[in-house]
Each structure stands twice: as structure tokens, then as C-alpha cells.
Backbone as numpy.savetxt, mean C-alpha at the origin, in Angstrom:
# Nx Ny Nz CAx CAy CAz Cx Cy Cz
1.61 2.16 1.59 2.07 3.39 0.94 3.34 3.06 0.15
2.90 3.56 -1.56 4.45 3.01 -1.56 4.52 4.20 -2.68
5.91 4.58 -3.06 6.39 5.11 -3.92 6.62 5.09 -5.18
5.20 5.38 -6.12 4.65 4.73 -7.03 5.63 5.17 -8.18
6.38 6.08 -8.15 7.47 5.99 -9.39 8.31 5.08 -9.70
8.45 4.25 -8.27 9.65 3.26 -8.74 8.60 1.80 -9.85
7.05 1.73 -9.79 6.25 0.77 -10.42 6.06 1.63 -11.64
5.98 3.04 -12.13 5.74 3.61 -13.21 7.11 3.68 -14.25
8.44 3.78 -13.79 9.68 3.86 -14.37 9.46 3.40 -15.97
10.44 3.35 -16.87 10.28 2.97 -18.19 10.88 1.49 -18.54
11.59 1.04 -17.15 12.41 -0.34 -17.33 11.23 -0.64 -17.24
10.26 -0.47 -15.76 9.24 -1.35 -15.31 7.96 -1.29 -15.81
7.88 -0.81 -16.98 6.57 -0.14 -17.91 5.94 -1.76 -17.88
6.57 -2.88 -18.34 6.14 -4.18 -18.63 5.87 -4.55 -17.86
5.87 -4.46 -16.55 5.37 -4.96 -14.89 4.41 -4.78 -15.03
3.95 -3.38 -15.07 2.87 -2.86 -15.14 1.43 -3.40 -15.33
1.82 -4.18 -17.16 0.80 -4.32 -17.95 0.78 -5.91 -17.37
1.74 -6.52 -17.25 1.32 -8.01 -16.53 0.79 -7.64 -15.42
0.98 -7.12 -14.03 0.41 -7.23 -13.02 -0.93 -7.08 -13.39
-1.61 -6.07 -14.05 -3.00 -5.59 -14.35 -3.27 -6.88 -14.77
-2.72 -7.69 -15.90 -3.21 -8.79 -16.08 -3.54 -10.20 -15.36
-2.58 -10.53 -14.43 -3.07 -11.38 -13.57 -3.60 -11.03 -12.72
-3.31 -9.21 -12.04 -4.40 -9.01 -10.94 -5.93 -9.25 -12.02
-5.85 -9.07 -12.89 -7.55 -8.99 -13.76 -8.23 -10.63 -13.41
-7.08 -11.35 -13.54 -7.66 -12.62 -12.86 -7.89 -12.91 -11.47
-7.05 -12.72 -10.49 -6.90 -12.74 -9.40 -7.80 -12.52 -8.36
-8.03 -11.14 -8.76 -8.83 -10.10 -8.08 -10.52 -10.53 -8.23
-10.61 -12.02 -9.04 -11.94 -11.95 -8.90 -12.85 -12.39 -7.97
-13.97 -11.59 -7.39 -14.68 -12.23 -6.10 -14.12 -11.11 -5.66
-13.10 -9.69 -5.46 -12.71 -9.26 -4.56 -12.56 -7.65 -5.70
-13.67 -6.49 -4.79 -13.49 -5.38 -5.79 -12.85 -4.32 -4.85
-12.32 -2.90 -5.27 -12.03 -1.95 -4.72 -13.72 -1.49 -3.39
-14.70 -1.59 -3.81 -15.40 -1.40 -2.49 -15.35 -2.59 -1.50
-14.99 -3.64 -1.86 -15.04 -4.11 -0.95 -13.93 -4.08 -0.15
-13.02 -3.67 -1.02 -11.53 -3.46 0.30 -11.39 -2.20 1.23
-12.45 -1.14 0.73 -12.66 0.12 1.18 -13.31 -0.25 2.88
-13.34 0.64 3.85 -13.20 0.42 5.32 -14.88 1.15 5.20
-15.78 -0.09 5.89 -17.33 0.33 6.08 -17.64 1.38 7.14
-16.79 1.69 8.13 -16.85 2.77 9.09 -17.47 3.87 8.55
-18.32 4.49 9.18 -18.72 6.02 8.75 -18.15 7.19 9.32
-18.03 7.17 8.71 -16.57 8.58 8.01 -17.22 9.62 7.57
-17.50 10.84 8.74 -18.02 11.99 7.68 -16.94 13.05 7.08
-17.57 13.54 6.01 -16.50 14.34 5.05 -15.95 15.56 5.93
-14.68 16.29 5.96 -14.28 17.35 6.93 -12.97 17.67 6.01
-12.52 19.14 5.99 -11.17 19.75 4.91 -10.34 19.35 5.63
-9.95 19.53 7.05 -8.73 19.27 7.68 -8.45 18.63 8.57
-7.27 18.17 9.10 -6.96 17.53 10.41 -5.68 18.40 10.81
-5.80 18.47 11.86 -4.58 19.37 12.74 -3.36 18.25 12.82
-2.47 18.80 13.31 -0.95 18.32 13.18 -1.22 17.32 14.68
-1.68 17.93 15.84 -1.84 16.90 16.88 -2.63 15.89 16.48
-3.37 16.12 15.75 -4.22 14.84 15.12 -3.82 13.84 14.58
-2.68 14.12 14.12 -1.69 13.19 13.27 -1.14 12.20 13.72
-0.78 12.93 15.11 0.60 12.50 16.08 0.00 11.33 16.34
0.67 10.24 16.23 0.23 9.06 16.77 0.76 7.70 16.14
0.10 6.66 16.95 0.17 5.41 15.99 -0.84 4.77 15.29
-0.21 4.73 13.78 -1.07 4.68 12.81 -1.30 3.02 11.87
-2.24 2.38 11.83 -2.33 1.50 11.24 -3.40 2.21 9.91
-2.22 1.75 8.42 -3.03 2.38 7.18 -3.54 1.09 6.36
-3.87 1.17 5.31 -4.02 0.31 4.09 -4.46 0.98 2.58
-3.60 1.07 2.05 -3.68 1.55 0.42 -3.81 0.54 -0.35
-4.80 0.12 -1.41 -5.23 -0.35 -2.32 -4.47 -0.28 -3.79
-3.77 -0.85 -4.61 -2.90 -0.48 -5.92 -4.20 -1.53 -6.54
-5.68 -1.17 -6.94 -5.74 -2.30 -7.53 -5.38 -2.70 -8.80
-4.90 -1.29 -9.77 -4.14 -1.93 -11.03 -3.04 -2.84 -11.04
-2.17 -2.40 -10.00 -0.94 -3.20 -10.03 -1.25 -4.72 -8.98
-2.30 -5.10 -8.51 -2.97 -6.19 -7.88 -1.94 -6.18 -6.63
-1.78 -4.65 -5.87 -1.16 -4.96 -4.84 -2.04 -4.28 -3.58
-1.34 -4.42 -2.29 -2.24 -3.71 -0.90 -0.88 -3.55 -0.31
-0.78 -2.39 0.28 -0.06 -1.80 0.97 -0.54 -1.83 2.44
-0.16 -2.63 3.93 -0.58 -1.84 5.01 0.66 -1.04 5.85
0.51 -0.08 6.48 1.33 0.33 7.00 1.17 0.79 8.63
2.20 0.56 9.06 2.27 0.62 10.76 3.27 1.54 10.64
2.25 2.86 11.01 3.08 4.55 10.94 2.95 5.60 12.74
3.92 5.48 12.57 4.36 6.24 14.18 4.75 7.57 13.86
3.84 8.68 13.73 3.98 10.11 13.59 3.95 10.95 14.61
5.47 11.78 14.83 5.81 12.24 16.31 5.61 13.78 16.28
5.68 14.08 17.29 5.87 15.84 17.38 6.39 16.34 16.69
7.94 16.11 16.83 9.01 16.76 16.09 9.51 16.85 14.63
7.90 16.16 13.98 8.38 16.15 12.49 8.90 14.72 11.93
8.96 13.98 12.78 9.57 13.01 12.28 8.93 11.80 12.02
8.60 10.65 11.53 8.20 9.72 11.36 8.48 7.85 11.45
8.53 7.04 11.47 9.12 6.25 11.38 7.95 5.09 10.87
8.19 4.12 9.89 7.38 3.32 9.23 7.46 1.62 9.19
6.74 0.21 8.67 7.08 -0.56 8.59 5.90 -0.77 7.36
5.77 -0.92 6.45 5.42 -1.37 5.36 5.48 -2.40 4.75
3.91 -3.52 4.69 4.13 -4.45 4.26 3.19 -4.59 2.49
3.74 -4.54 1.65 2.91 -4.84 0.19 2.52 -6.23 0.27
1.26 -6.25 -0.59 0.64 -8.04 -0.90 0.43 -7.86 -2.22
0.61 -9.27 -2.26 0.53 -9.65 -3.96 0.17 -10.98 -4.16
-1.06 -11.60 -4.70 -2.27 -10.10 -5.36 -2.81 -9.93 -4.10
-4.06 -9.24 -4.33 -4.91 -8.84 -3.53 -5.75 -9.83 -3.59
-5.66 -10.23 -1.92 -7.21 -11.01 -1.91 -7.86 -11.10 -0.18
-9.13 -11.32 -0.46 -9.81 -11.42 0.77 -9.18 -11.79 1.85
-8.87 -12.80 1.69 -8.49 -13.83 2.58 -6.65 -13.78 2.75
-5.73 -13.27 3.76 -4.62 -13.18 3.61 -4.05 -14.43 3.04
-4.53 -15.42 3.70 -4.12 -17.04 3.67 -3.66 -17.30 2.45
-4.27 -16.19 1.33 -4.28 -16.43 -0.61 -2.68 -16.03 -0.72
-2.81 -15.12 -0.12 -1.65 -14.13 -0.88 -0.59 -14.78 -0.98
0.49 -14.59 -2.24 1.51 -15.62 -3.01 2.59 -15.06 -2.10
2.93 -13.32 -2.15 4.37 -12.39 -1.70 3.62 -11.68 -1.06
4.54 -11.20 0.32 4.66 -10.09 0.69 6.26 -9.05 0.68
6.02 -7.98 0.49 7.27 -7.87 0.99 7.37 -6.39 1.49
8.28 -6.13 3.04 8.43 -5.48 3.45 9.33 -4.86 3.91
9.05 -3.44 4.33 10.36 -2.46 4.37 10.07 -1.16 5.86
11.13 -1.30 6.37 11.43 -0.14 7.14 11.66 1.22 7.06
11.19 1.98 7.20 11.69 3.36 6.66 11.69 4.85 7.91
11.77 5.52 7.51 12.16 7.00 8.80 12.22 7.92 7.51
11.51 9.28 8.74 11.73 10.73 7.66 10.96 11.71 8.30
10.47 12.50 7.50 10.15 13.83 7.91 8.40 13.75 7.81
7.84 14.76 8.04 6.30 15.10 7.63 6.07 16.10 7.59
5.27 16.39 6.88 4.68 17.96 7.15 3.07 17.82 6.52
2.53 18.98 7.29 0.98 18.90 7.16 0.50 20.43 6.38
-0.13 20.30 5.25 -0.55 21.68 4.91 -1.88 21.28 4.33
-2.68 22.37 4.58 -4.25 21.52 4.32 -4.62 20.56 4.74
-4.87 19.85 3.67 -5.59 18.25 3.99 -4.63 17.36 3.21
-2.95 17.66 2.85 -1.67 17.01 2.38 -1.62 16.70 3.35
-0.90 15.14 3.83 0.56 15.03 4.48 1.32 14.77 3.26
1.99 14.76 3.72 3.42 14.67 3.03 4.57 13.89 3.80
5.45 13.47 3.38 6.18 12.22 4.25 7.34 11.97 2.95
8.82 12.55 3.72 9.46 12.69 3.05 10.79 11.04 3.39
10.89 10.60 2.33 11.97 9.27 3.09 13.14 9.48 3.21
14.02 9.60 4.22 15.19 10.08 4.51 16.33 8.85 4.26
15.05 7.55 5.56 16.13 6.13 5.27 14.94 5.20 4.72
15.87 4.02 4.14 14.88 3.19 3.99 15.58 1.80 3.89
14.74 0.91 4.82 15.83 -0.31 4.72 15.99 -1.14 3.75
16.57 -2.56 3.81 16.04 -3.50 2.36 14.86 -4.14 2.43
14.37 -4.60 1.82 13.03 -5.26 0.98 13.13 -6.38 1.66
12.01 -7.39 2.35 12.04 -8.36 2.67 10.75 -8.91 2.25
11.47 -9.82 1.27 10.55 -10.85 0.44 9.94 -12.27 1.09
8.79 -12.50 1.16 8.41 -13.71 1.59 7.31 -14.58 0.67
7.40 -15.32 0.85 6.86 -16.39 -0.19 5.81 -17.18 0.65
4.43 -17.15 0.19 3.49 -18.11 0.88 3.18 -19.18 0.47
4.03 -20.07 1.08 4.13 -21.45 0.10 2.90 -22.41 0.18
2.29 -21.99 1.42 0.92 -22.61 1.69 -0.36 -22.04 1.01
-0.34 -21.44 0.15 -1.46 -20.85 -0.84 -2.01 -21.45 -1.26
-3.36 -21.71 -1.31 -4.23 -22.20 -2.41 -3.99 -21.77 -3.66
-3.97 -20.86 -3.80 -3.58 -20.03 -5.29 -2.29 -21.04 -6.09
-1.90 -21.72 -5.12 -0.52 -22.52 -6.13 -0.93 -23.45 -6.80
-2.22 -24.38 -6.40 -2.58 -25.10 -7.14 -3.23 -24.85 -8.16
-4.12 -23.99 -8.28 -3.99 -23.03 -9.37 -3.47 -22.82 -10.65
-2.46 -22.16 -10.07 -1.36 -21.49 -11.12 -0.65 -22.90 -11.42
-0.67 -24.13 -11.20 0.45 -24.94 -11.33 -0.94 -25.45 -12.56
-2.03 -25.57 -12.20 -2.79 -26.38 -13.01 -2.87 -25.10 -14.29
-2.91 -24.52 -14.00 -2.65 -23.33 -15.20 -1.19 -23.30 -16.16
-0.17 -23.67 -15.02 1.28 -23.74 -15.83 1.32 -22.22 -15.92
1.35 -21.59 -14.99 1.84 -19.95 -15.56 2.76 -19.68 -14.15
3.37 -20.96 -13.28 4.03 -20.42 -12.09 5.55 -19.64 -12.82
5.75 -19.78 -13.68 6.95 -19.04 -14.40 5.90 -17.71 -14.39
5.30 -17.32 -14.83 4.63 -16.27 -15.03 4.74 -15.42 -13.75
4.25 -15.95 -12.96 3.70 -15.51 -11.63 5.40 -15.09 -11.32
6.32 -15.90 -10.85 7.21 -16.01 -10.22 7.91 -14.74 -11.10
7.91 -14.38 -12.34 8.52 -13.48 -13.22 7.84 -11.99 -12.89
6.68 -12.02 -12.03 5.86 -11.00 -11.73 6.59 -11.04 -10.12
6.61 -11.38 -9.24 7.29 -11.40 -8.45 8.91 -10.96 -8.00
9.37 -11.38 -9.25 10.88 -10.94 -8.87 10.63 -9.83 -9.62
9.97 -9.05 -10.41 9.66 -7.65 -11.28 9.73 -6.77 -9.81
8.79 -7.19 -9.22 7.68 -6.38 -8.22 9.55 -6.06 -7.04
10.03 -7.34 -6.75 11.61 -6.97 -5.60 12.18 -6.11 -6.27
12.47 -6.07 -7.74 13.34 -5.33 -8.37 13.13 -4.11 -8.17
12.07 -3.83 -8.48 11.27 -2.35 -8.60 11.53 -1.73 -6.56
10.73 -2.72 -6.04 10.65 -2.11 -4.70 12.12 -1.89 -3.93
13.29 -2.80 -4.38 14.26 -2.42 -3.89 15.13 -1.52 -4.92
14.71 -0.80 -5.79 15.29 -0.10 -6.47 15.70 1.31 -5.87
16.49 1.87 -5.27 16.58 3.17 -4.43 15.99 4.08 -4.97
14.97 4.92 -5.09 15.08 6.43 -5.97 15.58 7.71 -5.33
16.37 8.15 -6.42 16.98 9.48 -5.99 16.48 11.21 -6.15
14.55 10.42 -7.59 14.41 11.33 -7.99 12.62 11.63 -6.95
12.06 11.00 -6.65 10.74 10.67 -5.96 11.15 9.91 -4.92
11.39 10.55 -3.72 11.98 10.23 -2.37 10.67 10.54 -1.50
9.50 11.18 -2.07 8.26 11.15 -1.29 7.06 11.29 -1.35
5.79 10.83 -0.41 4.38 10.55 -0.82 3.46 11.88 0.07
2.58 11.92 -0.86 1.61 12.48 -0.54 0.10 12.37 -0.49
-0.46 12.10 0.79 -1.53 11.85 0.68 -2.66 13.01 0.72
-3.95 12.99 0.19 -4.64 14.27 0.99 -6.12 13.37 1.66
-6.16 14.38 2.74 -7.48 13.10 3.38 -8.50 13.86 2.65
-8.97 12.87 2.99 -10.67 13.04 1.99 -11.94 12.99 3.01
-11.95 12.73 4.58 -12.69 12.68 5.45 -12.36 11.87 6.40
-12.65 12.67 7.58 -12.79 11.59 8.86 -13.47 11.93 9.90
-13.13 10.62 11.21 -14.23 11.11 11.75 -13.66 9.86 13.27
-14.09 10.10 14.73 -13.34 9.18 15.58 -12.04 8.99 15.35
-11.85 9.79 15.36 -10.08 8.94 15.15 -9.15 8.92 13.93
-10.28 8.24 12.95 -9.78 7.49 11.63 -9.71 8.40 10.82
-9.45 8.13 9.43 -9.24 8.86 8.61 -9.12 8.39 7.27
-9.70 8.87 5.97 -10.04 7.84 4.34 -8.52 9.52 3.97
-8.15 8.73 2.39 -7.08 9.69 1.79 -7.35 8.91 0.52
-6.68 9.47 0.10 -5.99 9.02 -1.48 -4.28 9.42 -1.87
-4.20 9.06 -2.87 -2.72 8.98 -3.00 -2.86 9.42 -4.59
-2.29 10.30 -5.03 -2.73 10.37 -6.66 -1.33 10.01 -7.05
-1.16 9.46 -8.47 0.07 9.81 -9.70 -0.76 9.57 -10.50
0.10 10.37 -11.26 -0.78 10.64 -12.97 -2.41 10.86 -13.03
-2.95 9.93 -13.82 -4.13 10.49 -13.55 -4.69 9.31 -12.82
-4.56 8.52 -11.87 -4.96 7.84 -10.76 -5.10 8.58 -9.44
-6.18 7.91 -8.57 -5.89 8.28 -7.22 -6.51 6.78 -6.38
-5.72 6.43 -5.52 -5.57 5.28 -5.16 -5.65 5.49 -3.78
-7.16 4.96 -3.03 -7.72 5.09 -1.92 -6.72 4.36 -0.91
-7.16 4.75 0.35 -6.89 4.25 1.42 -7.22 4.55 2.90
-7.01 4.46 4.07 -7.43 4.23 5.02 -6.62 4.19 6.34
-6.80 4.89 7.67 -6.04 5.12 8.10 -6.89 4.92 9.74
-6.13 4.25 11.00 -7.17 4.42 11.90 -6.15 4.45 13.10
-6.23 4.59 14.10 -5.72 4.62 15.51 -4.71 2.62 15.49
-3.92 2.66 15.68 -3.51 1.06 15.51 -4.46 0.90 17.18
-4.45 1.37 18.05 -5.37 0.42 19.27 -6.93 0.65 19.02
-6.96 0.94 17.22 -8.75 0.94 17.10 -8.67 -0.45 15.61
-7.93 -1.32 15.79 -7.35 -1.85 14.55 -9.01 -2.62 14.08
-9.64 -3.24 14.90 -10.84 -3.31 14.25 -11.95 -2.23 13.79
-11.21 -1.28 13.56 -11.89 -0.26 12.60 -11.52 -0.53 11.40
-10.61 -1.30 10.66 -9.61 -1.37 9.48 -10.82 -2.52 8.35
-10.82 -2.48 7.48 -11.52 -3.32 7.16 -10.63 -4.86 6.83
-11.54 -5.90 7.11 -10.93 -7.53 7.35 -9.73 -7.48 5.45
-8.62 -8.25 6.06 -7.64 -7.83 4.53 -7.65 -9.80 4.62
């Protein structure tokens, strides 16, 4: 889950159009259904607030921006939330590929109306960048000569994610069906809506293989 204004901004407009571009390479062998969770999931308008309560293992899909979001979400009684969020970059089958991750801590509020949550960020810690130096993908990009490229897409992607916002401080998902436990959503901005997936973390092989 991430807070897609800080990747839409007007500094980061040029992120944008590169990520699409090397995710366009990247991403091949690997489509949005296949990152989608094969569980059967029947369609339903709502989930109750106790339904919520819990611990949550998610995964959101950015496939324009060639990223995956999973998240390990602890939603309490009292409204409150607490998060650990890890982004990948790019997206690929096999974690072993992936070049960056980087992840963040966060705490806040929730609220449930309809088939919204809503999840407001109160704190949020710093960005922790990691580098997979054991990638196949490096040989690659080195035989390509675009690791300047890559690496320039990378420090885009820290900039952006550790950028504070003061004006879009929160996400909203609406579920789209569930069923056992789990639960499918989307995430809209603009005119996107960007799937994802949500299940019991002690049902984690419900999640589909990342």
C-alpha cells in the first residue's frame, strides 16, 4: 500500500514514464493475472469492522510503476492501526530477481464505511533501502549497460518514498469480494485502480507465490 501521490507529484512526473519503461521490459513472463491470488473469492458489498480486526498480510500490485507492495497490517479495536510495508522493484516472479526493496513503518487511524477502509497515517518512519546484489537481473542490465539507468530509477523511487506528504496523508481501499477470511480490494487514483489482496497472516499460504 503506498501513497500514490508522492509517485504522481510534478517533480516525479519523469519517474513515472521510466519506471513504465523498464517495468515494460522487466515484467516480461510475469502479468497482472498472474500476480492476482487464485483463491476463490466470492463477490459480497461488505465486511464488518470485527472483520477487519486482525492480522493482516496484503499485496498491491503498481504494475505501471513496475512495483509490489506487501504489507504486514495489525488492525485493532480502537481504531488504530499499525503497519510494516515492504515495496519491490521490479516486479517479478521469483523474489530472488528483485534489484530494491524498500521499507517503512507506519501507525494511524481507520475507519470503515461501506466497502472503504480508509487508513489515515499519523506516523511514519524512514525508508529502508536494500539492494539485491545477488540478482540475476544484474547481469543483464550490465550486458545491457543501462545499470546507470536502473540505479537512476532507484534513487527516483527513495526520493519519492521518503518524501513526507503533508497534502495526501491517506489510502483508501474498497473491497471488491471475499470470502474465508480473505479479502480482494483495489486502490484507485486518477483513473487507475490497482488490485490487491488481503488474507489472515496465519493463512499466509492463501497469498499468491511473489
Amino acid at each position: 500500500m503506498i501513497l500514490l501521490e508522492f509517485l504522481f507529484t510534478e517533480e516525479s512526473m519523469r519517474s513515472t514514464f521510466l519506471l513504465a519503461a523498464i517495468g515494460a521490459v522487466m515484467i516480461s513472463g510475469c502479468s497482472t493475472t498472474n500476480q492476482q491470488p487464485n483463491a476463490k473469492v466470492e463477490k459480497t458489498q461488505h465486511m464488518t469492522k470485527e472483520q477487519l480486526v486482525g492480522e493482516w498480510a496484503c499485496m498491491t500490485i503498481y504494475t505501471d510503476q513496475s512495483l509490489k507492495a506487501a504489507d504486514l497490517m495489525a488492525i485493532r479495536h480502537d481504531g488504530t492501526f499499525s503497519n510494516i510495508s515492504t515495496s519491490s522493484f521490479p516486479i517479478r516472479l521469483n523474489p530472488e530477481e528483485t534489484l530494491f526493496t524498500y521499507t517503512r513503518h507506519s501507525t494511524g487511524s481507520w475507519t470503515l464505511e461501506g466497502n472503504k477502509i480508509t487508513y489515515l497515517f499519523l506516523t511514519q518512519g524512514n525508508v529502508i533501502r536494500q539492494e539485491n546484489k545477488n540478482s540475476p537481473l544484474w547481469e543483464e542490465i550490465k550486458k545491457d549497460k543501462s545499470e546507470k539507468y536502473i540505479r537512476s530509477i532507484d534513487k527516483k523511487i527513495y526520493q519519492v518514498l521518503s518524501t513526507p506528504s503533508f497534502e495526501d496523508n491517506s489510502v483508501t481501499l474498497t473491497i471488491t469480494a471475499s470470502s474465508s477470511g480473505k479479502f480482494k480490494y483495489y486502490q484507485a487514483f486518477r483513473d487507475k485502480k490497482y488490485k490487491g489482496f488481503c488474507a489472515p497472516i496465519t493463512q499466509l499460504k492463501g497469498l499468491p507465490a511473489n
